C-alpha atoms as a PDB file:
ATOM      1  CA  UNK A   1      85.594  93.908 113.132  1.00  0.00           C
ATOM      2  CA  UNK A   2      83.376  90.868 112.889  1.00  0.00           C
ATOM      3  CA  UNK A   3      84.695  87.431 112.015  1.00  0.00           C
ATOM      4  CA  UNK A   4      83.016  87.583 108.601  1.00  0.00           C
ATOM      5  CA  UNK A   5      84.652  90.911 107.720  1.00  0.00           C
ATOM      6  CA  UNK A   6      87.981  89.675 109.022  1.00  0.00           C
ATOM      7  CA  UNK A   7      87.720  86.563 106.843  1.00  0.00           C
ATOM      8  CA  UNK A   8      87.109  88.683 103.734  1.00  0.00           C
ATOM      9  CA  UNK A   9      90.125  90.853 104.486  1.00  0.00           C
ATOM     10  CA  UNK A  10      92.330  87.815 105.115  1.00  0.00           C
ATOM     11  CA  UNK A  11      91.212  86.273 101.804  1.00  0.00           C
ATOM     12  CA  UNK A  12      92.064  89.490  99.961  1.00  0.00           C
ATOM     13  CA  UNK A  13      95.466  89.558 101.686  1.00  0.00           C
ATOM     14  CA  UNK A  14      96.208  85.974 100.639  1.00  0.00           C
ATOM     15  CA  UNK A  15      95.243  86.742  97.029  1.00  0.00           C
ATOM     16  CA  UNK A  16      97.380  89.882  97.027  1.00  0.00           C
ATOM     17  CA  UNK A  17     100.347  88.012  98.507  1.00  0.00           C
ATOM     18  CA  UNK A  18     100.084  85.347  95.804  1.00  0.00           C
ATOM     19  CA  UNK A  19      99.980  88.054  93.121  1.00  0.00           C
ATOM     20  CA  UNK A  20     102.995  89.785  94.685  1.00  0.00           C
ATOM     21  CA  UNK A  21     105.013  86.565  94.840  1.00  0.00           C
ATOM     22  CA  UNK A  22     104.147  85.779  91.210  1.00  0.00           C
ATOM     23  CA  UNK A  23     105.252  89.261  90.138  1.00  0.00           C
ATOM     24  CA  UNK A  24     108.489  89.060  92.136  1.00  0.00           C
ATOM     25  CA  UNK A  25     109.507  85.831  90.374  1.00  0.00           C
ATOM     26  CA  UNK A  26     109.756  87.710  87.075  1.00  0.00           C
ATOM     27  CA  UNK A  27     111.139  90.955  88.515  1.00  0.00           C
ATOM     28  CA  UNK A  28     114.576  92.055  87.425  1.00  0.00           C
ATOM     29  CA  UNK A  29     116.081  95.124  89.090  1.00  0.00           C
ATOM     30  CA  UNK A  30     117.080  97.979  86.806  1.00  0.00           C
ATOM     31  CA  UNK A  31     120.655  97.861  85.640  1.00  0.00           C
ATOM     32  CA  UNK A  32     123.101 100.634  86.181  1.00  0.00           C
ATOM     33  CA  UNK A  33     125.819 101.654  88.524  1.00  0.00           C
ATOM     34  CA  UNK A  34     124.931 102.738  91.991  1.00  0.00           C
ATOM     35  CA  UNK A  35     126.623 105.960  92.859  1.00  0.00           C
ATOM     36  CA  UNK A  36     128.399 106.283  96.159  1.00  0.00           C
ATOM     37  CA  UNK A  37     126.906 108.955  98.362  1.00  0.00           C
ATOM     38  CA  UNK A  38     129.355 111.795  98.785  1.00  0.00           C
ATOM     39  CA  UNK A  39     129.927 112.744 102.405  1.00  0.00           C
ATOM     40  CA  UNK A  40     131.801 115.893 103.222  1.00  0.00           C
ATOM     41  CA  UNK A  41     134.160 115.375 106.173  1.00  0.00           C
ATOM     42  CA  UNK A  42     134.110 119.101 106.983  1.00  0.00           C
ATOM     43  CA  UNK A  43     130.364 119.398 107.539  1.00  0.00           C
ATOM     44  CA  UNK A  44     129.617 121.123 110.844  1.00  0.00           C
ATOM     45  CA  UNK A  45     127.746 119.044 113.430  1.00  0.00           C
ATOM     46  CA  UNK A  46     123.993 119.266 113.556  1.00  0.00           C
ATOM     47  CA  UNK A  47     122.095 120.863 116.424  1.00  0.00           C
ATOM     48  CA  UNK A  48     121.296 117.431 117.845  1.00  0.00           C
ATOM     49  CA  UNK A  49     124.966 116.479 118.120  1.00  0.00           C
ATOM     50  CA  UNK A  50     125.834 119.821 119.690  1.00  0.00           C
ATOM     51  CA  UNK A  51     123.048 119.302 122.225  1.00  0.00           C
ATOM     52  CA  UNK A  52     124.214 115.760 122.995  1.00  0.00           C
ATOM     53  CA  UNK A  53     127.834 116.772 123.418  1.00  0.00           C
ATOM     54  CA  UNK A  54     126.783 119.368 125.974  1.00  0.00           C
ATOM     55  CA  UNK A  55     124.107 117.521 127.964  1.00  0.00           C
ATOM     56  CA  UNK A  56     125.031 113.826 127.782  1.00  0.00           C
ATOM     57  CA  UNK A  57     127.985 114.130 130.172  1.00  0.00           C
ATOM     58  CA  UNK A  58     125.695 115.841 132.699  1.00  0.00           C
ATOM     59  CA  UNK A  59     123.109 113.073 132.420  1.00  0.00           C
ATOM     60  CA  UNK A  60     125.612 110.214 132.628  1.00  0.00           C
ATOM     61  CA  UNK A  61     127.078 111.364 135.958  1.00  0.00           C
END
């Protein structure tokens, strides 16, 4: 990328950053309760955890 092209891209980035910062000053997040993610304690382990439980002790020796 030539210096001239790079300068154009940097100018566009500066303009976009200024627009973003201006928009974020007036931004208000949507209201509402955040729901807690339900995690089931009885979920069986994934294949990755089964693999790790079998091979990690062999590797760490």
